[in-house]
PDB file of C-alpha atoms in Angstrom:
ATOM      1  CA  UNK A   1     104.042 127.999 266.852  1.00 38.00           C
ATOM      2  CA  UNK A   2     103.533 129.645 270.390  1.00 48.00           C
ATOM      3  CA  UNK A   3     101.549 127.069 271.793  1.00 49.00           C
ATOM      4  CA  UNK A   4     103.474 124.265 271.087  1.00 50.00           C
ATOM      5  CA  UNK A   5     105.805 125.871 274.142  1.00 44.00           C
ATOM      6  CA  UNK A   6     103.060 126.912 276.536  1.00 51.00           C
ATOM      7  CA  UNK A   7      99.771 124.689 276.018  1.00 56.00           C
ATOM      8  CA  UNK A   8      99.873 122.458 278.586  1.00 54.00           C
ATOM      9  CA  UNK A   9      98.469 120.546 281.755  1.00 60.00           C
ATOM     10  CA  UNK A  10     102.110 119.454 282.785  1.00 69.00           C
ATOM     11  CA  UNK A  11     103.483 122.420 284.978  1.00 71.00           C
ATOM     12  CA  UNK A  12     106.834 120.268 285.016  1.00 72.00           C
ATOM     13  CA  UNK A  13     106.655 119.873 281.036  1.00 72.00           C
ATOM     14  CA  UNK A  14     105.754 123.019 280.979  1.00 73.00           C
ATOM     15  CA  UNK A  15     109.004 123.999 282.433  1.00 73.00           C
ATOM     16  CA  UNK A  16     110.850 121.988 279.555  1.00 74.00           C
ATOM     17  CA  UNK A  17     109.484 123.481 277.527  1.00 74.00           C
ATOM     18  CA  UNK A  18     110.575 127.218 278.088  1.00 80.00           C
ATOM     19  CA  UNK A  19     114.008 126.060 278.360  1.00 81.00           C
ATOM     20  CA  UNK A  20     113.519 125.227 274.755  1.00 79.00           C
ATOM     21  CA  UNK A  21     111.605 128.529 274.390  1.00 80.00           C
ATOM     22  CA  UNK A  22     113.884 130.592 275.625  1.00 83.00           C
ATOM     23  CA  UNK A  23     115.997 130.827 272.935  1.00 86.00           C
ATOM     24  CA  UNK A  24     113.537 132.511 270.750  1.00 86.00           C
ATOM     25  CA  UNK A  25     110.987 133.800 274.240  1.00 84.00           C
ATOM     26  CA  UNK A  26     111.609 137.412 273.616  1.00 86.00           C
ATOM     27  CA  UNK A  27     111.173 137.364 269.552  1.00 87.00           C
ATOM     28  CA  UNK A  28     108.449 135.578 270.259  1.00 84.00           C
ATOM     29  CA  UNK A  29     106.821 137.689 272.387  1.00 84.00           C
ATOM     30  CA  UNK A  30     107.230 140.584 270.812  1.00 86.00           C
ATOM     31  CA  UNK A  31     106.172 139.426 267.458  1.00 83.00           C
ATOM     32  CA  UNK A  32     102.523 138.363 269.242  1.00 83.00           C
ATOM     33  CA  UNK A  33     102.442 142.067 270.990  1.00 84.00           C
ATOM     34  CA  UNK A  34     103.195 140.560 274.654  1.00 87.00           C
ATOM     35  CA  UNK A  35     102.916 143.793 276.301  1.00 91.00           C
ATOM     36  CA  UNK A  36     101.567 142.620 279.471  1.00 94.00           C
ATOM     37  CA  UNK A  37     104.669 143.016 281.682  1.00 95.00           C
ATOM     38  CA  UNK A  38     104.684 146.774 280.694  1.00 96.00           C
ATOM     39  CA  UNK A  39     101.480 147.287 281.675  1.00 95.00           C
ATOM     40  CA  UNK A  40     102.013 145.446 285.002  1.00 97.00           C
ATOM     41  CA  UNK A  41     105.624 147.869 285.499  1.00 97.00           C
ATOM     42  CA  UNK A  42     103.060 150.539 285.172  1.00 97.00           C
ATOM     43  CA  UNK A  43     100.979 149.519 287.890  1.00 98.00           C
ATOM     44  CA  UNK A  44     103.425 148.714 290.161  1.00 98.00           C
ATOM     45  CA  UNK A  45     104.749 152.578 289.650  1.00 98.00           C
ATOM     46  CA  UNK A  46     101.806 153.959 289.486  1.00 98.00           C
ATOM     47  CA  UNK A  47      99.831 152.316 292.705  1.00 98.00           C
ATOM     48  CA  UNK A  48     102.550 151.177 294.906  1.00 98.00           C
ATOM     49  CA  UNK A  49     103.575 154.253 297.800  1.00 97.00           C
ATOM     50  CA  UNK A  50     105.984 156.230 296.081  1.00 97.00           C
ATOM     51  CA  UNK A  51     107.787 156.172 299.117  1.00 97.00           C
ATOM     52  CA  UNK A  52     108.123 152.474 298.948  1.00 98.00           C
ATOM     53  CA  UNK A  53     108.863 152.598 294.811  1.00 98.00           C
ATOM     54  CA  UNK A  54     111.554 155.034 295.323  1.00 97.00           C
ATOM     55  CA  UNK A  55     113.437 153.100 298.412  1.00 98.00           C
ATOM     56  CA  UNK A  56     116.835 151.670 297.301  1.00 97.00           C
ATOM     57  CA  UNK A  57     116.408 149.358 300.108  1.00 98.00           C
ATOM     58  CA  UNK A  58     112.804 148.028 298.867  1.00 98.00           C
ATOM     59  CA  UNK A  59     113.155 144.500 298.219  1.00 98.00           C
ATOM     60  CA  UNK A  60     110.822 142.628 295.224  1.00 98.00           C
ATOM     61  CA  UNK A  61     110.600 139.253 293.801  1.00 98.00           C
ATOM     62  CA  UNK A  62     109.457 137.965 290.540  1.00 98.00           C
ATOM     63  CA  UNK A  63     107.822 135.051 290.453  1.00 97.00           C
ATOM     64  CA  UNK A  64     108.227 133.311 287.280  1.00 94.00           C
ATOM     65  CA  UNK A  65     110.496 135.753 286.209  1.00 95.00           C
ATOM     66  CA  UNK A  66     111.250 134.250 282.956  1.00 93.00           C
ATOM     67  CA  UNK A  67     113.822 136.130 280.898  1.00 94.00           C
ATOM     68  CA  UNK A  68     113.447 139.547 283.128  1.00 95.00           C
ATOM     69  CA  UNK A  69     111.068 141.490 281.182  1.00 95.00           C
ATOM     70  CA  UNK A  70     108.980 142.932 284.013  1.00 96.00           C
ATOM     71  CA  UNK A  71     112.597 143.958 285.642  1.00 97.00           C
ATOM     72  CA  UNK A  72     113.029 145.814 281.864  1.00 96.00           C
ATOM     73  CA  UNK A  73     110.207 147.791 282.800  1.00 97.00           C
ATOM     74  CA  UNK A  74     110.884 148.168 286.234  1.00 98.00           C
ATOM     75  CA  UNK A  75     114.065 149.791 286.219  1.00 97.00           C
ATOM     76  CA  UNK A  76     112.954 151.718 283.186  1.00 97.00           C
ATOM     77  CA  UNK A  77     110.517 153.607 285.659  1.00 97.00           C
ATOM     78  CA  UNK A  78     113.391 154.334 287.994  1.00 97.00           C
ATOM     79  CA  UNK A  79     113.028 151.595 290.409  1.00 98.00           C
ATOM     80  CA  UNK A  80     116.329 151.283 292.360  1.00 96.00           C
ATOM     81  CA  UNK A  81     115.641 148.612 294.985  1.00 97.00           C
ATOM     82  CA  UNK A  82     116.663 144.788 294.995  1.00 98.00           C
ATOM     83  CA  UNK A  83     114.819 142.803 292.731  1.00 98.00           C
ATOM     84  CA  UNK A  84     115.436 138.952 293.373  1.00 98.00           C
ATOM     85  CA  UNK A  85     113.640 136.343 290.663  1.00 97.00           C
ATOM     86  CA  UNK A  86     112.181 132.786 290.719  1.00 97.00           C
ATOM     87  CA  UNK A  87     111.342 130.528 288.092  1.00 94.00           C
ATOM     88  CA  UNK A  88     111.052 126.936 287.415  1.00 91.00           C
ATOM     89  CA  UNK A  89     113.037 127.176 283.661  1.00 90.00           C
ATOM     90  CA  UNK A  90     116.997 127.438 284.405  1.00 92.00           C
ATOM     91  CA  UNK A  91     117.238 128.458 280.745  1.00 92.00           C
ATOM     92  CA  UNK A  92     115.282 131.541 281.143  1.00 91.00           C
ATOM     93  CA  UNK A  93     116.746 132.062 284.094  1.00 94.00           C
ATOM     94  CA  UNK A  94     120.122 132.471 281.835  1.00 94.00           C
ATOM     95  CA  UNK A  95     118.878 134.800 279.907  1.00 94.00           C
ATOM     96  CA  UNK A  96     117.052 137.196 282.679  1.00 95.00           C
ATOM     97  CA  UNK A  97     120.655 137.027 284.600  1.00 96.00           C
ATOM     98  CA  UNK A  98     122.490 138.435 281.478  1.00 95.00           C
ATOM     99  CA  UNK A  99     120.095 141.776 281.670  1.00 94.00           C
ATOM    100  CA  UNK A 100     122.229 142.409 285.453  1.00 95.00           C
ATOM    101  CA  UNK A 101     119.010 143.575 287.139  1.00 96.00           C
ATOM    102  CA  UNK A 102     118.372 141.006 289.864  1.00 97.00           C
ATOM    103  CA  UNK A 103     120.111 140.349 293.058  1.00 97.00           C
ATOM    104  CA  UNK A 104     119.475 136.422 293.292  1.00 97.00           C
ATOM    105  CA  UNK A 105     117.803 133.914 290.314  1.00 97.00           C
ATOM    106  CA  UNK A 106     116.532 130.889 291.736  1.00 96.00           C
ATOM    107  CA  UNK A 107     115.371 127.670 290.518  1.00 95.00           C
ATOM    108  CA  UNK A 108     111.899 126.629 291.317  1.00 94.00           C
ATOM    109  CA  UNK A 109     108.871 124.694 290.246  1.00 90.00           C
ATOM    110  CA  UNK A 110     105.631 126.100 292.071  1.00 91.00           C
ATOM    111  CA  UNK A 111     103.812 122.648 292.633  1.00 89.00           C
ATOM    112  CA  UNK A 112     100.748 122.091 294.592  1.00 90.00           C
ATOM    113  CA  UNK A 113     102.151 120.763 298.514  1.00 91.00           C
ATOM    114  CA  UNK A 114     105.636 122.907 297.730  1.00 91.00           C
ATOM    115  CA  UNK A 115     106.995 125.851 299.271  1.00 94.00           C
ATOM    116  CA  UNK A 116     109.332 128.888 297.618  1.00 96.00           C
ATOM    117  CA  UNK A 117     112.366 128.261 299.007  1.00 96.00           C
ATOM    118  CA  UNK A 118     111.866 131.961 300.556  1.00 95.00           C
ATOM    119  CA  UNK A 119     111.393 133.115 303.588  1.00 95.00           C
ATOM    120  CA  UNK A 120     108.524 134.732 305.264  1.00 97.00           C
ATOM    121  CA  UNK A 121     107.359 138.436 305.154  1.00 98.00           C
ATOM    122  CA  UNK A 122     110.470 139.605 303.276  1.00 97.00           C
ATOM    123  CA  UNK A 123     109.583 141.017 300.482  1.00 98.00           C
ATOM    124  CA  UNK A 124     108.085 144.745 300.228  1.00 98.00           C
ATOM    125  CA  UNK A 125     106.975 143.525 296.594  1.00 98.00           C
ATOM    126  CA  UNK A 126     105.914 140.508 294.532  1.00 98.00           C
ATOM    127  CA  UNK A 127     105.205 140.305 291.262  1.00 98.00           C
ATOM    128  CA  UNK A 128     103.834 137.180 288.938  1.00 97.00           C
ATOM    129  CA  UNK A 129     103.118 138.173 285.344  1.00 96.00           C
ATOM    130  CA  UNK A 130     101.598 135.805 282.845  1.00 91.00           C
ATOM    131  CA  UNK A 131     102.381 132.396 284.672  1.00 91.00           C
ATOM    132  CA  UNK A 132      98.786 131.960 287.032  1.00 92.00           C
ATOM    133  CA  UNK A 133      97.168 130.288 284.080  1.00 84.00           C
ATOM    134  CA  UNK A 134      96.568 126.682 283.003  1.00 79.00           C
ATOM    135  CA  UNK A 135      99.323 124.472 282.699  1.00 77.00           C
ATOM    136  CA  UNK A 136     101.942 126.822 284.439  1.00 85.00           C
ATOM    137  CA  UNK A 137     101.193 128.264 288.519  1.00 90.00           C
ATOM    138  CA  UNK A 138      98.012 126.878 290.359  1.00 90.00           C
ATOM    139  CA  UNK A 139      96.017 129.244 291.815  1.00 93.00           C
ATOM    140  CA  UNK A 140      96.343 127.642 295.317  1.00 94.00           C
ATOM    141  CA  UNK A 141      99.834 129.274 295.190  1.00 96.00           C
ATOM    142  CA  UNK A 142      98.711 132.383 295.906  1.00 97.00           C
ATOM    143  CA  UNK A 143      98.729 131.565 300.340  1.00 97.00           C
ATOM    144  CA  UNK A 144     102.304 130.967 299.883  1.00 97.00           C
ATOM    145  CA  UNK A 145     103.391 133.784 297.468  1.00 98.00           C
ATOM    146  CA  UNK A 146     101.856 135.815 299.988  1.00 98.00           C
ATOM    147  CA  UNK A 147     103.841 134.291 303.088  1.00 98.00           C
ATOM    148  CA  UNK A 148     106.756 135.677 301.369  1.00 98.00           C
ATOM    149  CA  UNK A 149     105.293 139.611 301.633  1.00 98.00           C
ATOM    150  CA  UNK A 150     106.014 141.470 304.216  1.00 98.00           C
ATOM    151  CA  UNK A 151     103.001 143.473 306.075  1.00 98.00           C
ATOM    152  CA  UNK A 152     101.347 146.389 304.611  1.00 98.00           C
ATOM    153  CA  UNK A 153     103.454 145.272 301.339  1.00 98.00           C
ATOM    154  CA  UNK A 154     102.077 144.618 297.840  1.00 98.00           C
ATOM    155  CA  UNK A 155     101.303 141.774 295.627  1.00 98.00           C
ATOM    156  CA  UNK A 156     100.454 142.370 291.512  1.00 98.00           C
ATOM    157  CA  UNK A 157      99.918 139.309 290.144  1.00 98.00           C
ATOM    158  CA  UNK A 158      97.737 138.403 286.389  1.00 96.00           C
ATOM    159  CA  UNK A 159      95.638 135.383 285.425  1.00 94.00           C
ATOM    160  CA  UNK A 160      94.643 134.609 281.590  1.00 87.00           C
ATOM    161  CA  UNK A 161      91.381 135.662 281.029  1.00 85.00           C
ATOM    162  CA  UNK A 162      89.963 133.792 277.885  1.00 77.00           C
ATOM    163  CA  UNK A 163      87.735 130.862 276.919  1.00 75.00           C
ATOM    164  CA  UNK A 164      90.629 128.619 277.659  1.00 74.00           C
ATOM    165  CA  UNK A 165      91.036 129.731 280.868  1.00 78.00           C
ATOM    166  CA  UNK A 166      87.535 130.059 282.272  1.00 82.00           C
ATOM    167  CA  UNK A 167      87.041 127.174 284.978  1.00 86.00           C
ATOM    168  CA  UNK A 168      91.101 128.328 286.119  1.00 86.00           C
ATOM    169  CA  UNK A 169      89.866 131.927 286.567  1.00 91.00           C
ATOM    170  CA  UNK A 170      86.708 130.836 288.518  1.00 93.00           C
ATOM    171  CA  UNK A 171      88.839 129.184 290.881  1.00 94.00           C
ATOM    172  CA  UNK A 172      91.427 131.561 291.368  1.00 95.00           C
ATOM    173  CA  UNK A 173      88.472 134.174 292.004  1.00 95.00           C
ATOM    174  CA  UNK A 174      87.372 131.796 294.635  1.00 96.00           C
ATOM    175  CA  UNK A 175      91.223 131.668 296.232  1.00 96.00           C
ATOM    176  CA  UNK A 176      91.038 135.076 296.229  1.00 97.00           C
ATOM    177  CA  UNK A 177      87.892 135.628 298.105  1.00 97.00           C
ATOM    178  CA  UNK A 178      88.565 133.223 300.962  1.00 97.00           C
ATOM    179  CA  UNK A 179      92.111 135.257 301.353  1.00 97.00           C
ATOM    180  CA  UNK A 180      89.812 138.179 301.658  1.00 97.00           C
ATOM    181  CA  UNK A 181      87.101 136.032 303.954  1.00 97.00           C
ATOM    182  CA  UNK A 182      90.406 135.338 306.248  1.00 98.00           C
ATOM    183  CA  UNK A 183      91.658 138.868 306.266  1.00 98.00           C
ATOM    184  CA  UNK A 184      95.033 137.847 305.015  1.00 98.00           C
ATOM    185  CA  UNK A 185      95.417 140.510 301.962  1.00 98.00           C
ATOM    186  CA  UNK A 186      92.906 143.656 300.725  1.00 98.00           C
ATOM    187  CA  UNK A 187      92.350 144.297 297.208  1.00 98.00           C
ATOM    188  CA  UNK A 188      93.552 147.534 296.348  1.00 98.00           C
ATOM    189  CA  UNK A 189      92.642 147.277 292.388  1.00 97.00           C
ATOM    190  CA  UNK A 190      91.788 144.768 289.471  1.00 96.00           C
ATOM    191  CA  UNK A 191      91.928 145.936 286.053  1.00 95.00           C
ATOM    192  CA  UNK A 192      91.614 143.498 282.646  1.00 92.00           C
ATOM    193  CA  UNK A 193      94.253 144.426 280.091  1.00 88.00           C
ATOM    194  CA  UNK A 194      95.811 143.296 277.064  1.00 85.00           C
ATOM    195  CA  UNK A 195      98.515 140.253 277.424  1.00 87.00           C
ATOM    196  CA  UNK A 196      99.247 139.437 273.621  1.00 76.00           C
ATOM    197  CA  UNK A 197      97.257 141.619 270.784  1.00 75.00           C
ATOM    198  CA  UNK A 198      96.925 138.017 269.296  1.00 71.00           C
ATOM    199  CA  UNK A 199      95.153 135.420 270.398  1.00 70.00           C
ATOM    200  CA  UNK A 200      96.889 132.136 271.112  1.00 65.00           C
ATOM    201  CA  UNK A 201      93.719 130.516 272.059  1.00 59.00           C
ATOM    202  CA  UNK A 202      89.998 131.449 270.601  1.00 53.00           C
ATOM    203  CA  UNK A 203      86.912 129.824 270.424  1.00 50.00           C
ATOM    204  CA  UNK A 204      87.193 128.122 267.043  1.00 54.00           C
ATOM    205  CA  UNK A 205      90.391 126.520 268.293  1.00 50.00           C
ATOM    206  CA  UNK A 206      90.377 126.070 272.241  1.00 44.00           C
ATOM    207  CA  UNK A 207      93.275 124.244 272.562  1.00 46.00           C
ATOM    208  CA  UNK A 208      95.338 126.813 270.942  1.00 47.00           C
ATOM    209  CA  UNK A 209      97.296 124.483 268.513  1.00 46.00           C
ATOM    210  CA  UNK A 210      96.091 126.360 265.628  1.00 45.00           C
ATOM    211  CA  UNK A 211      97.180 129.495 263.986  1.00 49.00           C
ATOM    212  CA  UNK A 212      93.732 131.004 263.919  1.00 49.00           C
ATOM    213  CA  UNK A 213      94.166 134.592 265.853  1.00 50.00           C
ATOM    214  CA  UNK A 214      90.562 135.768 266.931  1.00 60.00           C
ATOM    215  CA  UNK A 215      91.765 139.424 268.140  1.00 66.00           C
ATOM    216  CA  UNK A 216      93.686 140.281 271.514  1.00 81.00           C
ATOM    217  CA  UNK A 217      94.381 137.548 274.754  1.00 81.00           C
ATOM    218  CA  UNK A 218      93.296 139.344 277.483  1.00 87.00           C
ATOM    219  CA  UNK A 219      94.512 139.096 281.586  1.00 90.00           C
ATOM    220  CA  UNK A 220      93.402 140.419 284.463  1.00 94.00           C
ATOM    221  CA  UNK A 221      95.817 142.301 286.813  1.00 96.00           C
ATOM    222  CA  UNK A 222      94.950 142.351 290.261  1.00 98.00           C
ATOM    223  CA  UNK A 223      96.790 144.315 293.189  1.00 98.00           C
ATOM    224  CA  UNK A 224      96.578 143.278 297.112  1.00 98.00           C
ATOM    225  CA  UNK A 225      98.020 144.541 299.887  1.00 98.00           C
ATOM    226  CA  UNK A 226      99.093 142.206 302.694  1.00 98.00           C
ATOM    227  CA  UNK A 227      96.849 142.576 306.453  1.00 98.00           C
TER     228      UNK A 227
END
């Protein structure tokens, strides 16, 4: 059962548990219609300067990179530059590394009062796909993903937008408008799209430890661009 992996308030059990998950992530996922890190491979092709896309020497890290899939989609649109990846599961890690599409995996837990062991404004990209969510990345992250950005460079990240997920998303809306208060980033879009075409949580089951599917698990996708 999906949730038994991912419903959590632990960010460090939930950690264990995709190293126990990864063995099956990818079956998994595809059996519940994850087809969120397409969608975000699209938007990162689609809205980032072609220019920039098409640079072998671009530089872009995945945050909680998992077993690689947004790198699958990635490269499938042509993108040539270094991709480095982060993630707090070394198991996944394993997995993502087998795939040959990243530079650099490396181990990390993004806890409140930490810091990516990463340094400042180097990336041209960032991506973080299906991990700002409950029981995985806080939302008061997102200052210190964006450290690592470079300038003028981009940052697509997604939150879980369901009844599960509601008093996480009102915060992270509030992050995101004190970043914009503090002219650190500018919102270039924000669009709400499909992250599993079941649902893993609904309202006759909030805690997602049931089977029940109520229709499609929605996220929203936003895209900044760093002042």
């Amino acid at each position: 059962m999906y949730n038994k992996h991912t419903f959590t308030d632990d960010s460090i059990k939930c950690v264990d548990n995709y190293d126990e998950f990864s063995k099956t992530y990818e079956e998994t996922s595809a059996a519940l219609g994850f087809t969120l890190p397409k969608y975000v491979a699209d938007v990162v092709h689609s809205e980032v300067p072609k220019e920039m896309f098409e640079d072998p020497n671009s530089i872009l890290v995945d945050v909680a990179a998992g077993t690689g899939l947004i790198a699958d989609g990635l490269r499938q649109h042509g993108f040539t530059g270094v991709m480095d990846g982060l993630d707090g599961s070394l198991e996944m890690m394993v997995k993502a590394e087998e795939k040959g599409h990243y530079r650099s995996l490396i181990k990390h837990i993004l806890l409140p009062g930490t810091q990516m062991p990463v340094m400042d404004n180097h990336y041209d990209i960032l991506t973080c796909v299906a991990a700002l969510s409950t029981g995985h990345i806080q939302s008061e992250m997102l200052p210190d993903m964006l450290r690592t950005v470079k300038r003028g460079g981009h940052m697509i990240f997604t939150v879980r937008d369901n009844l599960t997920a509601r008093d996480y998303v009102a915060k992270l809306k509030d992050q995101v408008k004190s970043m914009e208060a503090d002219n650190q980033w500018t919102q270039l879009s924000m669009s709400r799209a499909e992250q599993y075409s079941v649902n893993c949580a609904t309202s006759k089951d909030p805690t997602g430890k049931s089977d029940i599917d109520d229709g499609p698990m929605y996220s929203l996708v936003y895209h900044f661009t760093k002042n």
